Amino acid sequence: MCGIVGYIGNKEAFPILIKGLRRLEYRGYDSAGVALINDNGDLNVFKTKGKVDNLVEYCSDKNVTGNIGIAHTRWATHGEPSSLNAHPHYSQSKNLAIIHNGIIENYSQLRSRLQAKGISFVSDTDTEVLVQLIEFIQEEKNIDLLTAVQLALNEVIGAYAIAILDHRNPDTIIAARNQSPLVVGIGDDEYFLGSDASPIVEYTDKVVYLEDGNIAVIKRHDDLKVVNIQNRKLYPEIQTIDINLGQIEKGGYPHFMLKEIFEQPDCITNCMRGRVNIDTDNVVLSAVIDYKKQLLQAKRFVIVACGTSWHAGLIGKQMIESFCRIPVEVEYASEFRYRNPVICKDDVVIAISQSGETADTLAAVKLAKRHGAFIYGICNAIGSSIPRATDTGSYIHVGPEIGVASTKAFTGQVSVLTMLALALAKERGTISSADYLKIVEELHQIPNKMKELLKLNKRIADLSRTFTYARDFLFLGRGYNYPVALEGALKLKEISYIHAEGYPAAEMKHGPIALIDSDMPVVVIATHNAMYDKVLSNIQEVKARKGKVIAIVSKGDETISRIADEVIEMPATIECLEPLLATIPLQLLAYHIAVCRGKDVDQPRNLAKSVTVE
Ligand code: M6R
């Protein structure tokens, strides 16, 4: 979490930094700040509680000139959200200023040591400890900033992406990375720094993704220098990024979330491009071709993920088990990494992550790798940490997802898992040609069916007004649609702050049914599949207790229309692909309820898009 931006060049830094912060605000938004060195060599820090807009207002009467600066948008870990705890942090002498994303785990020991040497602290953060340590070492040993940073980082345990300014060196930014992402953009006699490429893409497409242990010396009118903590010179690859500005702007939609919901038909088309070939009725994933041996010899698949990506994993499990006849376990990455799991050499571990930066998922990948498992990544952010730590994988190619609530990434993940299950099943000979062909052809139809569903936006917006003030919600589904129920509940709670629970429909009678009364909306995915009659009975049980049923049904269903209070019809598809459609009305329902409740849809409280802390 937390967003980092930096600029050094010939332009005014402040507007570039503010624009960059706005692009990174999805990473955290409880406070924001900027440090600039002006033409007189003064190092000025301006910071305030709240969002980037507050910072802009706060700075309106300040001198924000200078063509070198660093800026930060924070998601609090150590110390409450406040101006004092906001970044950048000065060192005691105010010669240095630092911004930081990550956690310094041994900050309390370092802080006590520095306090004993007479250094006083003004914030509660772990970050301030780092800048004080760097300055302390620099002064004690009378060395240059780079060497002091290297020595300080050698003492630090934890994760960090940092950028430091020293007003005595007004032509240099020093940046370093360990387990938190950092990208350097290389422009024309100017450099940019970002937690991801989104603040950079407007100015240059040439970037260097720093690796763990890299320290970048970014100097005006000079080549980018990258070294490690031992000062060994490194030669990072300059890569060309292929995201464009349109992908990271709202494009006329009131919120990123709505834009991203509506992008899904195109996203899934992009995700399947070159992979689902309708002329030959074939699914081709390059990773399955290149790593056929490792994938086919697997005795077990273990899926590790968090949040929405974990829900996609639950759907992937059902498909892989059903088509490929291989056991699949789905684990919360945060649990998996700490419970001494059994991991065998012939396991394939699938890591699913939109951001590719989720700390728990990354740690689970590293753990599985240490035990010799083969790692397959399903990620969205190109070049992020998880795909770089895996043996192979498939990007979902849905474009940058900015809204904190994940939408198009979920359907992209489910699409890739479907293709993976099909490609593997064909290789293993565990799927009949008829079933394979039917699924491939139907998969090809999904984007059009999504478009048809999205026409219900207005109807769902109207319906959501009826339920705006509900206190609780229950979401029910079975089989492939049980994870959809979990996902619907997560979407609603994270952006509208309404308590919601997802349940397998048949489990309702083992407890949650006690909650049902006339105030309780129950969303039921009740499509025309093998479970239809069972789910119909569950709906009757809810109605018998006066619950309000919102049913997602297959087009043309007349039975449930007579019983349910509200019905949303979705185009028919085969059962395993229903999640790709059934999720969309639930995304829209959560979106419109949150809007009706006046909530900040794209940046819900306490959340951040990229969870880079444990
Ligand atoms: O980037 P990841 O897919 O690894 O993120 C995992 C979760 O943090 C994420 O899905 C989160 O649950 C979303 N806010 C859900 O909308």
PDB file of C-alpha atoms and ligand atoms in Angstrom, residues 305-311 352-359 361 378 386 401 403-407 409 413 487 490-491 494 604 607-611, ligand 1:
ATOM      1  CA  ALA A 305      -4.794 -15.934  -3.376  1.00  0.00           C
ATOM      2  CA  CYS A 306      -6.595 -13.301  -1.304  1.00  0.00           C
ATOM      3  CA  GLY A 307      -9.987 -11.584  -1.478  1.00  0.00           C
ATOM      4  CA  THR A 308     -11.645 -11.542  -4.869  1.00  0.00           C
ATOM      5  CA  SER A 309      -8.756 -13.479  -6.417  1.00  0.00           C
ATOM      6  CA  TRP A 310      -9.414 -16.229  -3.867  1.00  0.00           C
ATOM      7  CA  HIS A 311     -13.044 -16.356  -5.001  1.00  0.00           C
ATOM      8  CA  ILE A 352      -3.789 -15.496  -8.468  1.00  0.00           C
ATOM      9  CA  SER A 353      -3.414 -11.748  -7.971  1.00  0.00           C
ATOM     10  CA  GLN A 354      -4.688  -8.736  -9.845  1.00  0.00           C
ATOM     11  CA  SER A 355      -1.983  -6.400  -8.577  1.00  0.00           C
ATOM     12  CA  GLY A 356       0.765  -9.015  -8.561  1.00  0.00           C
ATOM     13  CA  GLU A 357       1.979  -7.288  -5.388  1.00  0.00           C
ATOM     14  CA  THR A 358      -0.166  -8.742  -2.580  1.00  0.00           C
ATOM     15  CA  ALA A 359       2.354  -9.430   0.178  1.00  0.00           C
ATOM     16  CA  THR A 361       0.384 -14.137  -2.016  1.00  0.00           C
ATOM     17  CA  ILE A 378      -2.365 -15.595 -12.959  1.00  0.00           C
ATOM     18  CA  ILE A 386       4.344 -12.125  -8.366  1.00  0.00           C
ATOM     19  CA  GLU A 401      -7.865  -1.839 -12.606  1.00  0.00           C
ATOM     20  CA  GLY A 403     -11.307   0.999  -8.519  1.00  0.00           C
ATOM     21  CA  VAL A 404     -10.444  -0.585  -5.192  1.00  0.00           C
ATOM     22  CA  ALA A 405     -13.293  -3.071  -5.632  1.00  0.00           C
ATOM     23  CA  SER A 406     -12.070  -5.672  -8.078  1.00  0.00           C
ATOM     24  CA  THR A 407     -14.457  -6.323 -10.973  1.00  0.00           C
ATOM     25  CA  ALA A 409      -9.943  -8.684 -12.827  1.00  0.00           C
ATOM     26  CA  GLN A 413      -9.097 -14.510 -13.688  1.00  0.00           C
ATOM     27  CA  GLU A 487     -17.945 -12.256  -4.341  1.00  0.00           C
ATOM     28  CA  LEU A 490     -17.604  -8.885  -0.601  1.00  0.00           C
ATOM     29  CA  LYS A 491     -18.381  -6.251  -3.246  1.00  0.00           C
ATOM     30  CA  GLU A 494     -16.399  -3.189   0.878  1.00  0.00           C
ATOM     31  CA  PRO A 604     -13.697   2.932   0.226  1.00  0.00           C
ATOM     32  CA  LEU A 607      -8.965  -0.149   2.061  1.00  0.00           C
ATOM     33  CA  ALA A 608      -6.251   0.069  -0.556  1.00  0.00           C
ATOM     34  CA  LYS A 609      -5.975  -1.528  -3.941  1.00  0.00           C
ATOM     35  CA  SER A 610      -2.627  -3.120  -3.495  1.00  0.00           C
ATOM     36  CA  VAL A 611      -2.133  -4.816  -0.135  1.00  0.00           C
TER      37      VAL A 611
HETATM   38  O1  M6R B   1      -4.229  -7.766  -6.145  1.00  0.00           O
HETATM   39  P1  M6R B   1      -4.831  -9.009  -5.567  1.00  0.00           P
HETATM   40  O2  M6R B   1      -5.749  -9.697  -6.523  1.00  0.00           O
HETATM   41  O3  M6R B   1      -3.810  -9.940  -5.016  1.00  0.00           O
HETATM   42  O4  M6R B   1      -5.704  -8.484  -4.349  1.00  0.00           O
HETATM   43  C1  M6R B   1      -6.352  -9.366  -3.491  1.00  0.00           C
HETATM   44  C2  M6R B   1      -7.376  -8.642  -2.639  1.00  0.00           C
HETATM   45  O5  M6R B   1      -6.753  -7.668  -1.852  1.00  0.00           O
HETATM   46  C3  M6R B   1      -8.458  -7.979  -3.476  1.00  0.00           C
HETATM   47  O6  M6R B   1      -9.091  -8.889  -4.324  1.00  0.00           O
HETATM   48  C4  M6R B   1      -9.510  -7.315  -2.581  1.00  0.00           C
HETATM   49  O7  M6R B   1     -10.219  -8.284  -1.871  1.00  0.00           O
HETATM   50  C5  M6R B   1     -10.445  -6.440  -3.396  1.00  0.00           C
HETATM   51  N1  M6R B   1     -10.630  -5.174  -2.742  1.00  0.00           N
HETATM   52  C6  M6R B   1     -11.782  -7.017  -3.597  1.00  0.00           C
HETATM   53  O8  M6R B   1     -12.604  -6.203  -4.349  1.00  0.00           O
END
